[in-house]
Short mmCIF file of C-alpha atoms in Angstrom, two decimals:
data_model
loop_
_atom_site.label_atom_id
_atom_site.label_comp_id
_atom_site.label_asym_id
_atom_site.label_seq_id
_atom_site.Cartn_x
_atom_site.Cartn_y
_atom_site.Cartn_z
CA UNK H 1 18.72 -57.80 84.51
CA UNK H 2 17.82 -54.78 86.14
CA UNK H 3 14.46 -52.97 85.50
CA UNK H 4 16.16 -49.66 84.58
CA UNK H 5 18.76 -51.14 82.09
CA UNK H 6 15.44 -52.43 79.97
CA UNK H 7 14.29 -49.43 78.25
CA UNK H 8 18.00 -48.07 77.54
CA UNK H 9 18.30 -51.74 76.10
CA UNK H 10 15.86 -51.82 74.01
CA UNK H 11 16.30 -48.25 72.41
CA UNK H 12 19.91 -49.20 71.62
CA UNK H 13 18.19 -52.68 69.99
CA UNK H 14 16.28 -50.12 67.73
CA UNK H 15 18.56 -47.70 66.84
CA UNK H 16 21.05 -50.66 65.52
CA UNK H 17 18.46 -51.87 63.51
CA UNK H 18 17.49 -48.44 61.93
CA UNK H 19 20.86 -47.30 60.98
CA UNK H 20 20.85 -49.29 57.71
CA UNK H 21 17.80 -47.86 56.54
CA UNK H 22 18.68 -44.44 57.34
CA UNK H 23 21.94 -44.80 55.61
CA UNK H 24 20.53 -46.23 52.15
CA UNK H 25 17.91 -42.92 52.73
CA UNK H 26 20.64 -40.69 52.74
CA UNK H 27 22.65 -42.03 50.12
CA UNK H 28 20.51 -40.27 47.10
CA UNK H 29 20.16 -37.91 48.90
CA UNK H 30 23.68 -37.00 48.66
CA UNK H 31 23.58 -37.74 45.33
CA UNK H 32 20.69 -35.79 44.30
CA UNK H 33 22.76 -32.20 44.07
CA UNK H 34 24.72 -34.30 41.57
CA UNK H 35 22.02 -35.17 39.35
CA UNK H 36 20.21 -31.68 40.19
CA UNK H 37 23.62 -29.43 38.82
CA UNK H 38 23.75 -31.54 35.64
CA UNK H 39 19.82 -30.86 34.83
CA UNK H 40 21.07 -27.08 35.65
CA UNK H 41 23.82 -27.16 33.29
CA UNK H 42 21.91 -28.59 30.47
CA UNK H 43 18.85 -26.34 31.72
CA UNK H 44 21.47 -23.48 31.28
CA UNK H 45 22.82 -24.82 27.70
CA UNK H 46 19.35 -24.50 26.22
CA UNK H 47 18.59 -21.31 27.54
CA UNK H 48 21.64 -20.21 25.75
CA UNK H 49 20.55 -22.14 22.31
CA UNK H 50 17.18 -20.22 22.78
CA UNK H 51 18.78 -16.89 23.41
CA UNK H 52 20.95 -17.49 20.24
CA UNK H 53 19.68 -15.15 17.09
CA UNK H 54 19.43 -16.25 13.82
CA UNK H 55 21.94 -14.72 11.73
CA UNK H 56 20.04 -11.42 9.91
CA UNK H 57 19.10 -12.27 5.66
CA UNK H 58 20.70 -9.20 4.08
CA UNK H 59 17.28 -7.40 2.35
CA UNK H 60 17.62 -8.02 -1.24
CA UNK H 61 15.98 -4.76 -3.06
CA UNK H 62 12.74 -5.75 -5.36
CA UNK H 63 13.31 -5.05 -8.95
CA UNK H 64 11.89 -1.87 -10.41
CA UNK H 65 8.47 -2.91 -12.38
CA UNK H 66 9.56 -0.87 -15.54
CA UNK H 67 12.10 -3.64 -15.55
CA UNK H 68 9.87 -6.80 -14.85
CA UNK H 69 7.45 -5.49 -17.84
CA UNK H 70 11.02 -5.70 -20.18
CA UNK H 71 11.21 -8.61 -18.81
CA UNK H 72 8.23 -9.52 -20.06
CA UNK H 73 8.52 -7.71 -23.63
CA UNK H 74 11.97 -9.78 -23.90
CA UNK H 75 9.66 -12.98 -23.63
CA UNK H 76 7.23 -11.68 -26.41
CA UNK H 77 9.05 -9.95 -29.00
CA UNK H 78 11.74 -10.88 -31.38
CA UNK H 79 15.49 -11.23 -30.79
CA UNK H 80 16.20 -8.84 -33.87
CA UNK H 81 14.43 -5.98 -32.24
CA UNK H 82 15.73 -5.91 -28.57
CA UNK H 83 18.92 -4.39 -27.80
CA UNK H 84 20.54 -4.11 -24.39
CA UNK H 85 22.06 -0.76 -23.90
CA UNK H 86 24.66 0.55 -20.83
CA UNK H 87 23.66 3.72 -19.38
CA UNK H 88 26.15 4.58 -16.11
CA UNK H 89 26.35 1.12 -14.08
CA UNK H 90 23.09 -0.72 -15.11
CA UNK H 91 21.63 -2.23 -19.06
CA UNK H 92 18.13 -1.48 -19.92
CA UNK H 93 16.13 -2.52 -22.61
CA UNK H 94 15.48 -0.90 -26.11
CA UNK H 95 13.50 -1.90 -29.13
CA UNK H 96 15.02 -1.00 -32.69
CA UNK H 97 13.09 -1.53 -36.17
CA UNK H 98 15.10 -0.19 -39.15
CA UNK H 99 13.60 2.14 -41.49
CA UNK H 100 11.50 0.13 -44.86
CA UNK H 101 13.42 2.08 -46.93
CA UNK H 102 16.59 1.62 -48.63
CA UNK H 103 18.08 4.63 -46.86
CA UNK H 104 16.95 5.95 -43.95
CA UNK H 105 15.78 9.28 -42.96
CA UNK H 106 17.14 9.15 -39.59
CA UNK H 107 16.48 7.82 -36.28
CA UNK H 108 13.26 9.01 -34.00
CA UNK H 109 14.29 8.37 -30.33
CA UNK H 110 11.04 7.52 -28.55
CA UNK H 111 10.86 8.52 -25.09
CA UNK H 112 7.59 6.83 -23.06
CA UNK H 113 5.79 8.67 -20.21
CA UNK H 114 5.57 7.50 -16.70
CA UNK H 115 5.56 3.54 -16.18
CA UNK H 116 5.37 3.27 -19.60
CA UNK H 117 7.12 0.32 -21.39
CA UNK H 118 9.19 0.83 -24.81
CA UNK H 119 6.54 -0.83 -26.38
CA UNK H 120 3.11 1.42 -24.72
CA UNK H 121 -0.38 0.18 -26.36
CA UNK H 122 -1.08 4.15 -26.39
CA UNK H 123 1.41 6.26 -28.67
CA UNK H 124 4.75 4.86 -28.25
CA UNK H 125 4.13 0.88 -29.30
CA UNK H 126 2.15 1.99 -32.75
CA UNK H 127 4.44 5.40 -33.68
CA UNK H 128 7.83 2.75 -33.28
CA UNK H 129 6.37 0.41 -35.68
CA UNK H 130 4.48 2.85 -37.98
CA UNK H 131 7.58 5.32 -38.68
CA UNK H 132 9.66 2.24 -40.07
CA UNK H 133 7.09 2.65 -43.58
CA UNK H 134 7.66 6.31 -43.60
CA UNK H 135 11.16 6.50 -43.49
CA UNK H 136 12.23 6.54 -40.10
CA UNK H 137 14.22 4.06 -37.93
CA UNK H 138 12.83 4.38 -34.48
CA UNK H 139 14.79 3.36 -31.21
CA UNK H 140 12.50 3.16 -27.86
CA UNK H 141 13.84 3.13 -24.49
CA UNK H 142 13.01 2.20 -20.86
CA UNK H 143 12.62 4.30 -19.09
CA UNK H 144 13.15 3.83 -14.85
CA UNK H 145 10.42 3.76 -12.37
CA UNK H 146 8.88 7.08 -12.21
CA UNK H 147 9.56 8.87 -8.81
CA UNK H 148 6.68 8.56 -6.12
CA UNK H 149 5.14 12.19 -5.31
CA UNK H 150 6.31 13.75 -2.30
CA UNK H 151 4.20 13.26 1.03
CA UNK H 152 3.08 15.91 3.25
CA UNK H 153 4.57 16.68 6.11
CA UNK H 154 2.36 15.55 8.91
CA UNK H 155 1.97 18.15 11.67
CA UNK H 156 1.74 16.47 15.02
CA UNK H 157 0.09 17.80 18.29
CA UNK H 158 2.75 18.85 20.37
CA UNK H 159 2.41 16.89 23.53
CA UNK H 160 1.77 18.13 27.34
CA UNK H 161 4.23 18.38 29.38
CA UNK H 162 3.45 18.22 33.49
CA UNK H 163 6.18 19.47 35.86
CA UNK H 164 7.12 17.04 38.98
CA UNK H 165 6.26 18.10 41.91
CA UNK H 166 9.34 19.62 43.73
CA UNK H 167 11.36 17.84 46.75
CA UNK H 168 12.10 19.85 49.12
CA UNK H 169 13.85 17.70 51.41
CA UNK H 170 16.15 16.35 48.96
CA UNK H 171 16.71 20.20 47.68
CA UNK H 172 17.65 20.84 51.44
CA UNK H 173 20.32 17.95 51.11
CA UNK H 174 21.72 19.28 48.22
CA UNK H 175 22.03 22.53 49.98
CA UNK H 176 23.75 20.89 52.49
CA UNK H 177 26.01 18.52 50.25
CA UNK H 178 26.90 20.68 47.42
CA UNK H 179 29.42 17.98 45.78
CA UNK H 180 26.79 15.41 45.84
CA UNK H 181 24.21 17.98 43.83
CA UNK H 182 27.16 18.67 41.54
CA UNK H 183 27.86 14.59 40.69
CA UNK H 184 24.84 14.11 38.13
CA UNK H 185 25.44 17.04 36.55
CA UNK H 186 28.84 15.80 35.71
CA UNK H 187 27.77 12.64 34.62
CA UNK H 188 25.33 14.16 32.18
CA UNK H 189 27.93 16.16 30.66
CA UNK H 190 30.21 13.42 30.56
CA UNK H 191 28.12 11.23 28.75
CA UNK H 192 28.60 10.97 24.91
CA UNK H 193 25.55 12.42 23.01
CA UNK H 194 24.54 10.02 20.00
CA UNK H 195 24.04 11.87 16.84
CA UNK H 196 21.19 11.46 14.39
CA UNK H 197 22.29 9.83 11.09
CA UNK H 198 22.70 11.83 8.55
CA UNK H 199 19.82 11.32 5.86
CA UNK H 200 20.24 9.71 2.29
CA UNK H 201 20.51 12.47 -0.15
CA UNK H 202 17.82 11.88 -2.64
CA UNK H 203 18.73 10.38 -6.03
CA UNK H 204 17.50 12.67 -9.01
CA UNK H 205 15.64 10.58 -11.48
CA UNK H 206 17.31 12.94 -14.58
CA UNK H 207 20.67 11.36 -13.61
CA UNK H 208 19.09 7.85 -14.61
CA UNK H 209 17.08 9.16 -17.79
CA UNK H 210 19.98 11.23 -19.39
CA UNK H 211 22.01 8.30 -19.06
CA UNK H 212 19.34 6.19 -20.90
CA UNK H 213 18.75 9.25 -23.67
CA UNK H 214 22.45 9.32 -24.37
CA UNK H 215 22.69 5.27 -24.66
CA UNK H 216 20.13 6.11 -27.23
CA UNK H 217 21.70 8.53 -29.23
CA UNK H 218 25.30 6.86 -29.22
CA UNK H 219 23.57 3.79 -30.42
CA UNK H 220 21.79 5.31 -33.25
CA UNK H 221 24.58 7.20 -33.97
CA UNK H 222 26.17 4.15 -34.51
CA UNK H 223 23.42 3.28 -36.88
CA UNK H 224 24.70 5.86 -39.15
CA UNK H 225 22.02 8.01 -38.50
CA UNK H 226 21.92 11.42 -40.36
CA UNK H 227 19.04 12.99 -38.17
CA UNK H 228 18.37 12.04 -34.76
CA UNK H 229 14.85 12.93 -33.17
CA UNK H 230 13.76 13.05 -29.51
CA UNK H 231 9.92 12.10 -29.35
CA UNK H 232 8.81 12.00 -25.50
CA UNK H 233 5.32 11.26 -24.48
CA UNK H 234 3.53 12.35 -20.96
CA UNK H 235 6.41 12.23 -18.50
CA UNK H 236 8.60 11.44 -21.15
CA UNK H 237 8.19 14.47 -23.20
CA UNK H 238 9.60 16.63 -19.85
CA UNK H 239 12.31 14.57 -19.70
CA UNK H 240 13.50 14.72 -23.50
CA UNK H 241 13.07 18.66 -23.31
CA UNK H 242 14.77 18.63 -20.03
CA UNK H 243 17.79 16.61 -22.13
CA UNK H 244 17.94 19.12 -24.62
CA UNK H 245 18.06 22.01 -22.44
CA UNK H 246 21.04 20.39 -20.18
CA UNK H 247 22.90 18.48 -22.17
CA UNK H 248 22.33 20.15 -25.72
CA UNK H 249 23.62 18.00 -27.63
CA UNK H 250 24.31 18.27 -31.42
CA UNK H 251 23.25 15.50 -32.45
CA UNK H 252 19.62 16.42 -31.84
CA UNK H 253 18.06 19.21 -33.50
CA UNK H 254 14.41 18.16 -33.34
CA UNK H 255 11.73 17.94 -30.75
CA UNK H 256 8.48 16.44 -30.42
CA UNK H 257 5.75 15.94 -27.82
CA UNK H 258 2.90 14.41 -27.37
CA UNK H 259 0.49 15.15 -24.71
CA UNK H 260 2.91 16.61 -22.45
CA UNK H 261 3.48 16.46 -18.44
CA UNK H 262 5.13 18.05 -16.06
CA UNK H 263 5.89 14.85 -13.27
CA UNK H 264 5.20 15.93 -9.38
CA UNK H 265 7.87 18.26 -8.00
CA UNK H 266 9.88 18.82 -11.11
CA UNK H 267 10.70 22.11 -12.20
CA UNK H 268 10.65 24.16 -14.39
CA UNK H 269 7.02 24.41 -15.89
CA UNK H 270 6.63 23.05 -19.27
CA UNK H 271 6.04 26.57 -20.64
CA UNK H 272 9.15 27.71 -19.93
CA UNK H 273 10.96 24.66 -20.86
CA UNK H 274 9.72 23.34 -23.99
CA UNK H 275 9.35 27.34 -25.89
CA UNK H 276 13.17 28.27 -24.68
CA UNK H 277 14.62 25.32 -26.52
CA UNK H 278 14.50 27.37 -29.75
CA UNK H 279 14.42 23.92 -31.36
CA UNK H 280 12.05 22.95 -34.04
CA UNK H 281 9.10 21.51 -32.27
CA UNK H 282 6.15 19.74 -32.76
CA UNK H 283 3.75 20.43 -29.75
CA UNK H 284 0.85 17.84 -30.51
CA UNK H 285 -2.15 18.10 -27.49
CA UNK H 286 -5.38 16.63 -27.49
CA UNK H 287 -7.79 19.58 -27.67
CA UNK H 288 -10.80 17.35 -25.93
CA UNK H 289 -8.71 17.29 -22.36
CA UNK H 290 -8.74 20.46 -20.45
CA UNK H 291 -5.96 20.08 -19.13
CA UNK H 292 -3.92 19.18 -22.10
CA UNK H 293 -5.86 22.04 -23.71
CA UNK H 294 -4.85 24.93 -21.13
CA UNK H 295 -1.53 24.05 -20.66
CA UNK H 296 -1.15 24.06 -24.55
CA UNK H 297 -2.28 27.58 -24.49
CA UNK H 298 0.35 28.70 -22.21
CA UNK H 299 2.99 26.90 -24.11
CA UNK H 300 1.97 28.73 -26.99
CA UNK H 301 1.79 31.93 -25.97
CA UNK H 302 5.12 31.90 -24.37
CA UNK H 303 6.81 30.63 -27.53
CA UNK H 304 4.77 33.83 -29.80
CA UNK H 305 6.87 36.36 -26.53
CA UNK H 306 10.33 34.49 -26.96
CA UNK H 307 9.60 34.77 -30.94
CA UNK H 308 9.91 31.09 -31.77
CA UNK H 309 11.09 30.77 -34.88
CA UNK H 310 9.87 26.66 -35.31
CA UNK H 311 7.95 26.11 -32.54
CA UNK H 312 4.28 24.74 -34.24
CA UNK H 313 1.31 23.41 -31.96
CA UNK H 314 -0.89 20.78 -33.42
CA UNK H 315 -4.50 19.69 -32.25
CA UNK H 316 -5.40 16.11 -31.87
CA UNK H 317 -8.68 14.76 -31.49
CA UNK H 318 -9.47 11.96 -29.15
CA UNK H 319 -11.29 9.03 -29.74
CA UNK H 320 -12.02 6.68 -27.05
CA UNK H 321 -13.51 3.46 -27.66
CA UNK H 322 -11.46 3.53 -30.95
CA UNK H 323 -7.80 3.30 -29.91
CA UNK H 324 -7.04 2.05 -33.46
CA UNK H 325 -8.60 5.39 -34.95
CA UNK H 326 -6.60 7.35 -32.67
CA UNK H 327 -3.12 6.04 -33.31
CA UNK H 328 -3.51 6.11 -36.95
CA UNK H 329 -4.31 10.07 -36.13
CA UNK H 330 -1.51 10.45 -34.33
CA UNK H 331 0.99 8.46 -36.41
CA UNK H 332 0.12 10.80 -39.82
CA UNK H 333 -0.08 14.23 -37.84
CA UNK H 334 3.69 13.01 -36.78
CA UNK H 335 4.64 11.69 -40.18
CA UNK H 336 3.02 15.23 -41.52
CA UNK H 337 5.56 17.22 -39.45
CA UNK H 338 8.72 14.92 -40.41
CA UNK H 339 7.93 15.51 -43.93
CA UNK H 340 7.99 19.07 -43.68
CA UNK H 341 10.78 19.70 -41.31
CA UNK H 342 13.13 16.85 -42.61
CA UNK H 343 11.74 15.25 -46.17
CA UNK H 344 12.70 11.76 -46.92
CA UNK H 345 15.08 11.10 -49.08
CA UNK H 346 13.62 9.63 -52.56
#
């Protein structure tokens, strides 16, 4: 064999033997974009699980605590003296005790102040059991959450402002391409403006009460009472005089009050309210608070101008530290006032 046909012998020798191994090399190769697409695709399918939102919980509203705390009285007291009354779409709770007597009187319609349950420690829970030995069938309601006080508007810094600085070569290109300077201009005023949402109109809490003081009425009017009295305490004395002087109905000819107060942002002022009525009324303030004690003042001296003709104020002392004490003060200054504007019946 000739020298020269060696070396192109022997590289042929190799390259037969390496074209096995290069072949089983290149087989997963090939197969690796195979095996790489379907790690993609499932790569891709749980990025899209991921990406997938949870379907939103509608919100469901909390319940009002004046409600919870009826809850609670339902729990405590007996079946006999709870009543659920309608008042527009929604039933609230109300406590009736009949009159100890063989006949009643009539029916005092106790109204309790702010957060107040029908059954208040403080005024309304002793007066709606203490009335029942004098005569009187008493009826108290729930009343709904109180509204929360308006915030102040908050009055912001207004903020700076700094001016780009001005292109000039792009002005010069406008200048020189007036349709292109034109095209954004367009588009702005082609583009849909989104407008703000109209705002929730408040709700008016007297809407709410009303409808509870008129449940109360129709129901003792069902009772066959023969004298219906509004009673309202804090809050709840507003809103019975507020009632009266809306709705006047004539059913109720009798008004009383006990420590009485004007809620934030209602109007009008107490002395205006309660005096104009030209109901009888029994104005009963605690002479130790001077609050209670100005604000008395004021309802009676607009009462002696519009010539009142049953409008009668009556002092109360308090008594802390003897809750008992003060009740019992309370409950015959009422009972006092009953008797002389409508006697029992012997």
């Amino acid at each position: 064999m000739s020298p020269l046909l060696r070396p192109t012998l022997l590289a042929l020798c190799l390259g037969l033997c390496l074209s096995p191994t290069l072949h089983a090399e290149e087989t997963p190769a090939a197969e690796q974009p195979a095996s790489d697409s379907a790690a993609a695709k499932d790569a891709e399918g749980g990025e899209d699980k991921s990406t997938d939102k949870p379907a939103e919980v509608p919100r469901v509203p909390l319940d009002e605590r004046t409600s919870a705390e009826a809850g609670a009285l339902e729990r405590q007291l007996p079946q006999t003296e709870q009543q659920q009354l309608q008042a527009g779409d929604e039933r609230f709770l109300a406590l009736w005790k009949p009159a100890n007597a063989a006949e009643a009187t009539g029916v005092v319609i106790l109204v309790p102040g702010a957060d107040e349950t029908a059954d208040w420690p403080s005024v309304i829970g002793p007066l709606r059991t203490k009335l029942t030995n004098a005569g009187w069938s008493t009826l108290s309601l729930t009343l709904p959450d109180s509204p929360a006080a308006p915030l102040p508007t908050a009055i912001l810094p207004q903020p700076i402002v700094v001016a780009p600085p001005v292109d000039t070569s792009a002005a010069a290109s406008q200048e020189q391409d007036p349709a292109s300077a034109d095209k954004p201009a367009a588009d702005a005023a082609a583009a849909p403006v989104a407008e703000p949402a109209p705002a929730a109109p408040p709700v008016d809490p007297a809407v709410r009460v009303f409808a509870r003081i008129e449940a109360g009425i129709a129901y003792a009017e069902q009772q066959g009472a023969q004298s219906i009295v509004l009673l309202g305490h804090g809050d709840g004395a507003y809103w019975a005089a507020l009632f009266l002087a809306e709705k006047k109905p004539t059913q109720v000819e009798n008004l009383l009050t006990v420590a009485a107060h004007l809620p934030a942002g209602q109007q009008p002022p107490l002395e205006e309210l309660i005096p104009g009525l030209k109901l009888a009324t029994g104005d009963f303030f605690y002479k130790d608070q001077a609050s209670d004690r100005s604000d008395a003042v004021k309802r009676l001296q607009a009462s002696k101008r519009l010539a009142h003709p049953s409008y009668v104020q009556v002092a109360l002392k308090a008594l802390p530290g003897n809750n008992d004490a003060e009740q019992e003060q309370l409950y015959r200054r009422i009972r006092g006032w009953l008797d002389k504007q409508l006697p029992a019946k012997k």
